[in-house]
mmCIF file of C-alpha atoms in Angstrom:
data_model
loop_
_atom_site.group_PDB
_atom_site.id
_atom_site.type_symbol
_atom_site.label_atom_id
_atom_site.label_comp_id
_atom_site.label_asym_id
_atom_site.label_seq_id
_atom_site.Cartn_x
_atom_site.Cartn_y
_atom_site.Cartn_z
ATOM 1 C CA MET A 1 -0.027 0.043 -0.057
ATOM 2 C CA GLU A 2 1.315 3.487 -0.787
ATOM 3 C CA ILE A 3 2.730 5.640 1.899
ATOM 4 C CA LEU A 4 0.796 8.803 2.634
ATOM 5 C CA HIS A 5 3.298 11.413 3.696
ATOM 6 C CA LEU A 6 2.487 15.122 4.190
ATOM 7 C CA GLU A 7 4.828 17.547 5.490
ATOM 8 C CA GLY A 8 3.381 19.805 8.128
ATOM 9 C CA ALA A 9 2.877 23.497 7.690
ATOM 10 C CA GLU A 10 1.851 26.319 10.072
ATOM 11 C CA ASP A 11 -1.774 25.416 9.776
ATOM 12 C CA THR A 12 -1.713 21.677 8.819
ATOM 13 C CA PRO A 13 -0.285 18.721 10.639
ATOM 14 C CA LYS A 14 2.464 16.330 9.524
ATOM 15 C CA ILE A 15 1.077 13.073 8.415
ATOM 16 C CA ILE A 16 2.801 9.628 8.005
ATOM 17 C CA LEU A 17 0.752 6.617 7.174
ATOM 18 C CA ASP A 18 3.074 3.725 6.275
ATOM 19 C CA LYS A 19 1.673 0.227 6.399
ATOM 20 C CA ASN A 20 4.912 -1.664 5.706
ATOM 21 C CA ASN A 21 6.886 0.095 8.480
ATOM 22 C CA GLY A 22 3.863 0.133 10.821
ATOM 23 C CA ILE A 23 3.947 3.899 11.258
ATOM 24 C CA PHE A 24 0.725 5.814 11.621
ATOM 25 C CA GLU A 25 1.222 9.333 12.948
ATOM 26 C CA ILE A 26 -0.415 12.735 12.966
ATOM 27 C CA SER A 27 1.613 15.465 14.579
ATOM 28 C CA GLY A 28 1.850 19.239 14.836
ATOM 29 C CA ARG A 29 -0.785 21.892 14.283
ATOM 30 C CA SER A 30 -4.125 21.409 12.682
ATOM 31 C CA LEU A 31 -6.206 24.404 11.788
ATOM 32 C CA PRO A 32 -6.614 24.165 7.996
ATOM 33 C CA GLU A 33 -9.095 26.394 6.296
ATOM 34 C CA ASP A 34 -11.050 23.478 4.947
ATOM 35 C CA CYS A 35 -10.694 20.535 7.467
ATOM 36 C CA ALA A 36 -13.052 18.154 5.529
ATOM 37 C CA GLU A 37 -10.937 18.544 2.332
ATOM 38 C CA PHE A 38 -7.671 18.235 4.175
ATOM 39 C CA TYR A 39 -8.591 15.101 6.086
ATOM 40 C CA GLN A 40 -10.423 13.310 3.266
ATOM 41 C CA PRO A 41 -7.236 11.576 1.815
ATOM 42 C CA ILE A 42 -6.377 10.383 5.322
ATOM 43 C CA LEU A 43 -9.829 8.971 5.861
ATOM 44 C CA ASP A 44 -9.623 7.239 2.474
ATOM 45 C CA TRP A 45 -6.259 5.828 3.275
ATOM 46 C CA ILE A 46 -7.519 4.524 6.576
ATOM 47 C CA GLY A 47 -10.529 2.973 4.861
ATOM 48 C CA GLU A 48 -8.408 1.095 2.364
ATOM 49 C CA TYR A 49 -5.925 -0.025 5.092
ATOM 50 C CA ALA A 50 -8.796 -1.403 7.248
ATOM 51 C CA GLU A 51 -9.504 -3.987 4.580
ATOM 52 C CA ASP A 52 -6.070 -5.523 4.906
ATOM 53 C CA ALA A 53 -4.619 -4.263 8.216
ATOM 54 C CA ASN A 54 -1.434 -5.318 9.936
ATOM 55 C CA GLY A 55 -1.748 -7.716 12.857
ATOM 56 C CA ASP A 56 -1.412 -4.747 15.239
ATOM 57 C CA THR A 57 -1.861 -1.066 14.589
ATOM 58 C CA ASN A 58 -0.754 1.650 16.903
ATOM 59 C CA PHE A 59 -1.914 5.027 15.774
ATOM 60 C CA VAL A 60 -0.045 7.984 17.221
ATOM 61 C CA PHE A 61 -1.586 11.419 17.694
ATOM 62 C CA LYS A 62 1.109 13.975 18.761
ATOM 63 C CA LEU A 63 -0.732 17.304 18.301
ATOM 64 C CA GLU A 64 0.347 20.512 19.585
ATOM 65 C CA TYR A 65 -2.852 22.245 18.691
ATOM 66 C CA PHE A 66 -6.032 21.533 16.769
ATOM 67 C CA ASN A 67 -9.077 23.677 16.125
ATOM 68 C CA THR A 68 -12.676 22.705 16.681
ATOM 69 C CA ALA A 69 -13.353 21.755 12.998
ATOM 70 C CA SER A 70 -10.295 19.496 13.159
ATOM 71 C CA SER A 71 -11.625 17.838 16.354
ATOM 72 C CA LYS A 72 -14.663 16.731 14.400
ATOM 73 C CA LEU A 73 -12.375 15.132 11.772
ATOM 74 C CA ILE A 74 -10.214 13.585 14.467
ATOM 75 C CA LEU A 75 -13.286 11.903 15.810
ATOM 76 C CA ASP A 76 -14.109 10.657 12.232
ATOM 77 C CA ILE A 77 -10.607 9.172 11.976
ATOM 78 C CA LEU A 78 -11.088 7.440 15.410
ATOM 79 C CA SER A 79 -14.469 6.121 14.235
ATOM 80 C CA LYS A 80 -12.891 4.568 11.207
ATOM 81 C CA LEU A 81 -10.071 3.106 13.193
ATOM 82 C CA GLU A 82 -12.522 1.356 15.460
ATOM 83 C CA ASP A 83 -13.173 -1.184 12.661
ATOM 84 C CA ILE A 84 -9.494 -2.319 12.683
ATOM 85 C CA PRO A 85 -8.570 -5.389 14.906
ATOM 86 C CA ASN A 86 -5.849 -4.839 17.587
ATOM 87 C CA ILE A 87 -5.911 -1.129 17.236
ATOM 88 C CA SER A 88 -4.574 1.141 19.929
ATOM 89 C CA ILE A 89 -4.008 4.828 20.121
ATOM 90 C CA SER A 90 -1.032 6.652 21.533
ATOM 91 C CA TRP A 91 -2.117 10.165 22.584
ATOM 92 C CA TYR A 92 0.804 12.490 23.154
ATOM 93 C CA PHE A 93 0.473 15.761 24.969
ATOM 94 C CA HIS A 94 3.011 18.274 26.163
ATOM 95 C CA GLU A 95 3.632 17.668 29.867
ATOM 96 C CA ASP A 96 2.129 20.958 30.961
ATOM 97 C CA ASP A 97 -0.685 20.977 28.441
ATOM 98 C CA GLU A 98 -3.700 19.809 30.402
ATOM 99 C CA ASP A 99 -6.195 20.945 27.701
ATOM 100 C CA MET A 100 -4.591 18.459 25.165
ATOM 101 C CA GLU A 101 -4.574 15.702 27.801
ATOM 102 C CA GLU A 102 -8.281 16.338 28.489
ATOM 103 C CA ALA A 103 -9.082 16.401 24.802
ATOM 104 C CA GLY A 104 -7.561 12.959 24.486
ATOM 105 C CA GLU A 105 -9.563 11.663 27.349
ATOM 106 C CA GLU A 106 -12.695 12.999 25.820
ATOM 107 C CA PHE A 107 -12.000 11.220 22.474
ATOM 108 C CA SER A 108 -11.223 8.089 24.412
ATOM 109 C CA GLU A 109 -14.715 8.275 25.946
ATOM 110 C CA LEU A 110 -16.316 8.625 22.554
ATOM 111 C CA VAL A 111 -14.769 5.499 20.835
ATOM 112 C CA GLU A 112 -14.240 1.935 21.715
ATOM 113 C CA ILE A 113 -10.393 1.913 21.326
ATOM 114 C CA PRO A 114 -7.720 1.586 24.025
ATOM 115 C CA PHE A 115 -5.811 4.877 24.494
ATOM 116 C CA GLU A 116 -2.374 5.200 26.072
ATOM 117 C CA PHE A 117 -1.464 8.601 27.304
ATOM 118 C CA LYS A 118 2.092 9.793 26.907
ATOM 119 C CA THR A 119 3.851 13.128 27.467
ATOM 120 C CA TYR A 120 6.593 14.645 25.449
ATOM 121 C CA MET B 1 -4.316 63.996 11.265
ATOM 122 C CA LYS B 2 -5.560 64.089 14.898
ATOM 123 C CA TYR B 3 -7.246 60.683 14.452
ATOM 124 C CA ILE B 4 -3.878 59.003 14.384
ATOM 125 C CA TYR B 5 -2.843 60.307 17.806
ATOM 126 C CA ASP B 6 -6.402 59.582 19.047
ATOM 127 C CA LEU B 7 -6.178 56.008 17.802
ATOM 128 C CA HIS B 8 -2.754 55.726 19.317
ATOM 129 C CA LYS B 9 -4.051 57.044 22.727
ATOM 130 C CA THR B 10 -7.075 54.586 22.578
ATOM 131 C CA MET B 11 -4.732 51.644 21.894
ATOM 132 C CA LEU B 12 -2.541 52.622 24.876
ATOM 133 C CA ALA B 13 -5.445 53.240 27.213
ATOM 134 C CA GLU B 14 -7.037 49.802 26.372
ATOM 135 C CA ASN B 15 -3.603 48.071 26.471
ATOM 136 C CA LEU B 16 -4.177 46.803 22.925
ATOM 137 C CA ILE B 17 -1.174 44.950 21.609
ATOM 138 C CA LEU B 18 -2.774 44.052 18.231
ATOM 139 C CA VAL B 19 -5.538 45.504 16.254
ATOM 140 C CA TYR B 20 -6.598 44.430 12.776
ATOM 141 C CA GLU B 21 -9.393 45.704 10.723
ATOM 142 C CA GLY B 22 -10.178 44.603 7.264
ATOM 143 C CA GLU B 23 -10.938 41.504 5.324
ATOM 144 C CA PHE B 24 -10.427 38.227 6.985
ATOM 145 C CA THR B 25 -8.970 35.159 5.249
ATOM 146 C CA GLN B 26 -6.992 32.102 6.323
ATOM 147 C CA GLU B 27 -3.797 33.870 5.205
ATOM 148 C CA ILE B 28 -4.667 36.904 7.381
ATOM 149 C CA THR B 29 -5.517 34.456 10.317
ATOM 150 C CA LYS B 30 -2.114 32.863 9.961
ATOM 151 C CA SER B 31 -0.351 36.246 9.965
ATOM 152 C CA VAL B 32 -2.360 37.612 12.918
ATOM 153 C CA LEU B 33 -1.643 34.388 14.902
ATOM 154 C CA ALA B 34 2.006 34.637 14.078
ATOM 155 C CA MET B 35 2.269 38.229 15.221
ATOM 156 C CA ALA B 36 0.422 37.526 18.437
ATOM 157 C CA GLU B 37 2.705 34.504 19.148
ATOM 158 C CA ARG B 38 5.773 36.465 18.557
ATOM 159 C CA ASN B 39 4.487 39.159 20.814
ATOM 160 C CA MET B 40 3.803 36.731 23.597
ATOM 161 C CA ASP B 41 7.083 34.916 23.126
ATOM 162 C CA SER B 42 9.027 38.151 23.270
ATOM 163 C CA MET B 43 7.310 39.070 26.497
ATOM 164 C CA GLY B 44 8.052 35.645 27.956
ATOM 165 C CA GLU B 45 4.432 34.691 28.366
ATOM 166 C CA GLU B 46 3.876 31.292 30.085
ATOM 167 C CA SER B 47 3.252 28.572 27.675
ATOM 168 C CA GLY B 48 -0.119 27.467 29.148
ATOM 169 C CA ILE B 49 -1.509 30.910 28.834
ATOM 170 C CA LYS B 50 -0.005 31.316 25.385
ATOM 171 C CA ARG B 51 -1.850 28.148 24.316
ATOM 172 C CA LYS B 52 -5.248 29.302 25.501
ATOM 173 C CA VAL B 53 -4.881 32.707 23.883
ATOM 174 C CA PHE B 54 -3.858 31.007 20.645
ATOM 175 C CA ASN B 55 -6.760 28.695 20.932
ATOM 176 C CA VAL B 56 -9.352 31.325 21.451
ATOM 177 C CA MET B 57 -7.766 33.480 18.744
ATOM 178 C CA VAL B 58 -8.106 30.627 16.147
ATOM 179 C CA GLU B 59 -11.769 30.024 16.812
ATOM 180 C CA CYS B 60 -12.541 33.780 16.799
ATOM 181 C CA LEU B 61 -10.690 34.476 13.596
ATOM 182 C CA GLN B 62 -11.933 31.375 11.702
ATOM 183 C CA ASN B 63 -15.454 32.221 12.787
ATOM 184 C CA ILE B 64 -15.146 35.624 11.182
ATOM 185 C CA VAL B 65 -13.504 34.243 8.037
ATOM 186 C CA LYS B 66 -16.473 31.773 7.555
ATOM 187 C CA HIS B 67 -19.157 34.487 8.214
ATOM 188 C CA SER B 68 -17.537 37.078 6.041
ATOM 189 C CA GLU B 69 -18.036 34.968 3.044
ATOM 190 C CA ASP B 70 -21.803 35.539 3.308
ATOM 191 C CA PRO B 71 -22.820 37.008 -0.039
ATOM 192 C CA ASP B 72 -25.355 39.310 1.537
ATOM 193 C CA LEU B 73 -22.728 40.913 3.686
ATOM 194 C CA LYS B 74 -20.409 41.254 0.652
ATOM 195 C CA ALA B 75 -23.193 42.908 -1.330
ATOM 196 C CA GLU B 76 -23.497 45.507 1.491
ATOM 197 C CA LYS B 77 -19.797 45.856 1.670
ATOM 198 C CA ARG B 78 -20.003 44.838 5.360
ATOM 199 C CA HIS B 79 -17.816 41.823 5.253
ATOM 200 C CA THR B 80 -14.825 43.401 6.991
ATOM 201 C CA ALA B 81 -14.385 42.983 10.622
ATOM 202 C CA ILE B 82 -12.188 44.074 13.549
ATOM 203 C CA PHE B 83 -10.096 41.800 15.817
ATOM 204 C CA MET B 84 -8.098 43.026 18.868
ATOM 205 C CA ILE B 85 -6.028 41.639 21.780
ATOM 206 C CA GLY B 86 -5.561 43.547 24.882
ATOM 207 C CA LYS B 87 -2.927 42.604 27.396
ATOM 208 C CA HIS B 88 -3.501 43.566 31.008
ATOM 209 C CA LYS B 89 -1.753 42.704 34.147
ATOM 210 C CA ASP B 90 -3.991 39.881 35.046
ATOM 211 C CA GLU B 91 -5.666 38.978 31.816
ATOM 212 C CA TYR B 92 -5.674 38.837 28.010
ATOM 213 C CA ILE B 93 -8.841 40.191 26.417
ATOM 214 C CA ILE B 94 -9.607 38.952 23.007
ATOM 215 C CA THR B 95 -12.317 40.891 21.086
ATOM 216 C CA SER B 96 -13.822 40.785 17.662
ATOM 217 C CA GLY B 97 -16.619 42.718 15.872
ATOM 218 C CA ASN B 98 -18.327 41.816 12.684
ATOM 219 C CA SER B 99 -21.460 42.468 10.885
ATOM 220 C CA ILE B 100 -24.215 39.847 10.852
ATOM 221 C CA LYS B 101 -27.692 39.681 9.431
ATOM 222 C CA ALA B 102 -30.299 40.865 11.929
ATOM 223 C CA GLU B 103 -32.248 37.757 11.458
ATOM 224 C CA ASN B 104 -29.275 35.826 13.046
ATOM 225 C CA ILE B 105 -29.293 37.873 16.303
ATOM 226 C CA GLU B 106 -31.777 35.625 18.038
ATOM 227 C CA GLY B 107 -30.066 32.369 17.226
ATOM 228 C CA LEU B 108 -26.687 33.734 18.199
ATOM 229 C CA SER B 109 -27.890 35.160 21.528
ATOM 230 C CA THR B 110 -29.639 31.852 22.323
ATOM 231 C CA LYS B 111 -26.495 29.897 21.670
ATOM 232 C CA LEU B 112 -24.228 32.254 23.708
ATOM 233 C CA ASP B 113 -26.703 32.415 26.550
ATOM 234 C CA LYS B 114 -26.907 28.713 26.805
ATOM 235 C CA ILE B 115 -23.028 28.372 26.770
ATOM 236 C CA ASN B 116 -22.942 31.159 29.527
ATOM 237 C CA SER B 117 -25.424 29.367 31.652
ATOM 238 C CA LEU B 118 -23.168 26.156 31.823
ATOM 239 C CA ASP B 119 -20.437 25.406 34.270
ATOM 240 C CA LYS B 120 -17.170 23.412 33.370
ATOM 241 C CA GLU B 121 -18.798 20.005 33.383
ATOM 242 C CA GLY B 122 -21.939 21.345 31.458
ATOM 243 C CA LEU B 123 -19.673 22.763 28.684
ATOM 244 C CA LYS B 124 -17.825 19.461 28.481
ATOM 245 C CA THR B 125 -21.073 17.547 28.058
ATOM 246 C CA LEU B 126 -22.324 20.119 25.402
ATOM 247 C CA TYR B 127 -19.042 19.761 23.542
ATOM 248 C CA LYS B 128 -19.202 15.884 23.515
ATOM 249 C CA ASP B 129 -22.920 16.101 22.468
ATOM 250 C CA ILE B 130 -22.143 18.490 19.496
ATOM 251 C CA ILE B 131 -19.018 16.619 18.345
ATOM 252 C CA LYS B 132 -20.930 13.231 18.277
ATOM 253 C CA ASN B 133 -24.186 14.361 16.795
ATOM 254 C CA THR B 134 -23.542 17.115 14.307
ATOM 255 C CA ASP B 135 -21.856 17.155 10.886
ATOM 256 C CA LEU B 136 -19.622 19.995 9.707
ATOM 257 C CA SER B 137 -21.622 22.797 8.253
ATOM 258 C CA GLU B 138 -21.399 23.786 4.574
ATOM 259 C CA LYS B 139 -18.940 26.549 5.749
ATOM 260 C CA GLY B 140 -16.872 23.801 7.422
ATOM 261 C CA GLY B 141 -17.627 24.800 10.905
ATOM 262 C CA ALA B 142 -18.123 22.207 13.689
ATOM 263 C CA GLY B 143 -20.530 24.479 15.747
ATOM 264 C CA LEU B 144 -18.085 24.099 18.566
ATOM 265 C CA GLY B 145 -16.176 27.400 18.337
ATOM 266 C CA PHE B 146 -17.945 29.272 21.036
ATOM 267 C CA VAL B 147 -18.128 26.259 23.334
ATOM 268 C CA ASP B 148 -14.348 25.843 22.952
ATOM 269 C CA MET B 149 -13.714 29.473 23.559
ATOM 270 C CA ALA B 150 -15.805 29.464 26.726
ATOM 271 C CA ARG B 151 -14.012 26.258 27.988
ATOM 272 C CA LYS B 152 -10.482 27.637 27.340
ATOM 273 C CA SER B 153 -11.425 30.903 28.949
ATOM 274 C CA GLY B 154 -13.202 29.563 31.949
ATOM 275 C CA GLN B 155 -15.248 32.779 31.992
ATOM 276 C CA LYS B 156 -18.464 34.016 30.440
ATOM 277 C CA LEU B 157 -18.432 35.134 26.757
ATOM 278 C CA GLU B 158 -19.504 38.842 26.723
ATOM 279 C CA TYR B 159 -21.298 39.930 23.656
ATOM 280 C CA ASP B 160 -23.340 42.816 22.277
ATOM 281 C CA PHE B 161 -25.237 43.811 19.214
ATOM 282 C CA GLN B 162 -25.415 47.304 17.654
ATOM 283 C CA ASP B 163 -27.887 48.060 14.899
ATOM 284 C CA ILE B 164 -26.267 49.053 11.597
ATOM 285 C CA ASN B 165 -29.492 49.291 9.694
ATOM 286 C CA ASP B 166 -32.855 47.392 9.566
ATOM 287 C CA LYS B 167 -31.115 44.416 7.990
ATOM 288 C CA LEU B 168 -27.685 44.270 9.539
ATOM 289 C CA SER B 169 -26.258 44.347 13.020
ATOM 290 C CA PHE B 170 -22.748 44.558 14.438
ATOM 291 C CA PHE B 171 -21.819 41.697 16.663
ATOM 292 C CA SER B 172 -19.128 42.258 19.334
ATOM 293 C CA LEU B 173 -17.615 39.431 21.292
ATOM 294 C CA LYS B 174 -15.181 39.535 24.166
ATOM 295 C CA THR B 175 -13.318 36.527 25.704
ATOM 296 C CA THR B 176 -11.043 36.863 28.692
ATOM 297 C CA ILE B 177 -8.021 34.692 29.445
ATOM 298 C CA SER B 178 -6.736 35.005 32.965
ATOM 299 C CA ARG B 179 -3.009 35.290 33.437
ATOM 300 C CA ILE B 180 -3.243 34.199 37.107
ATOM 301 C CA ASN B 181 -3.171 30.445 37.706
#
């Protein structure tokens, strides 16, 4: 499966989705003008990956900031990931960023996926 | 030329560190954010406060960008808006003002009053309810902006409407971020 790799910008996150190397990561800042358009290729990639997923999948969110429109799309991503067997989420937050920690906790309450919380 | 000095004095009196009036786009949003970040960095602002200010700014600015695309506002040449940040000893005050259609006043007031009636837990519940049950609007909004601003602020969102004419009204919004932990 093709690797989806997007370099981050000041308003869009860095994305690496790499099935062969088992790397699934969204990091940085997410406040694109059109969140639905930005996240569509990511949702499509995950949809395709779900049809023939690796034995285990650890999906990493290492976000510094995301706007409310992105939060809706993050929930869409998590909902799609729910269908994948042996899926887990690593939710990173800066050690003094309680809001990002709480955001992760809220997402974990909205989907049936195990979350591991880590600081950076 | 007196207006220059008057504006300068007003900005000093209100402790305004940034004022922007004009058209709002994603590019402008990024520039305003970068300016405010640099300003807070150079003043050595604490990272937690900086994050909250950034957060409220993004929601506020992107709200304006989305609503300024309204063709009725453009037709009336009322699609520009004002955005300001005031820095005081104990708090940051983030304010914005933009024209809206008079028919939207009621809906907006109802929404803001509901948000202001809720405590921390109530806002969290409302946030989760909206994120679960609503789709993005045509304009790409999640309907979560004000809720998020209230959560990050921890204080009431102050707002006001001033009539422009019988069709339009000027909507002012003020969000406070405490600098005291």
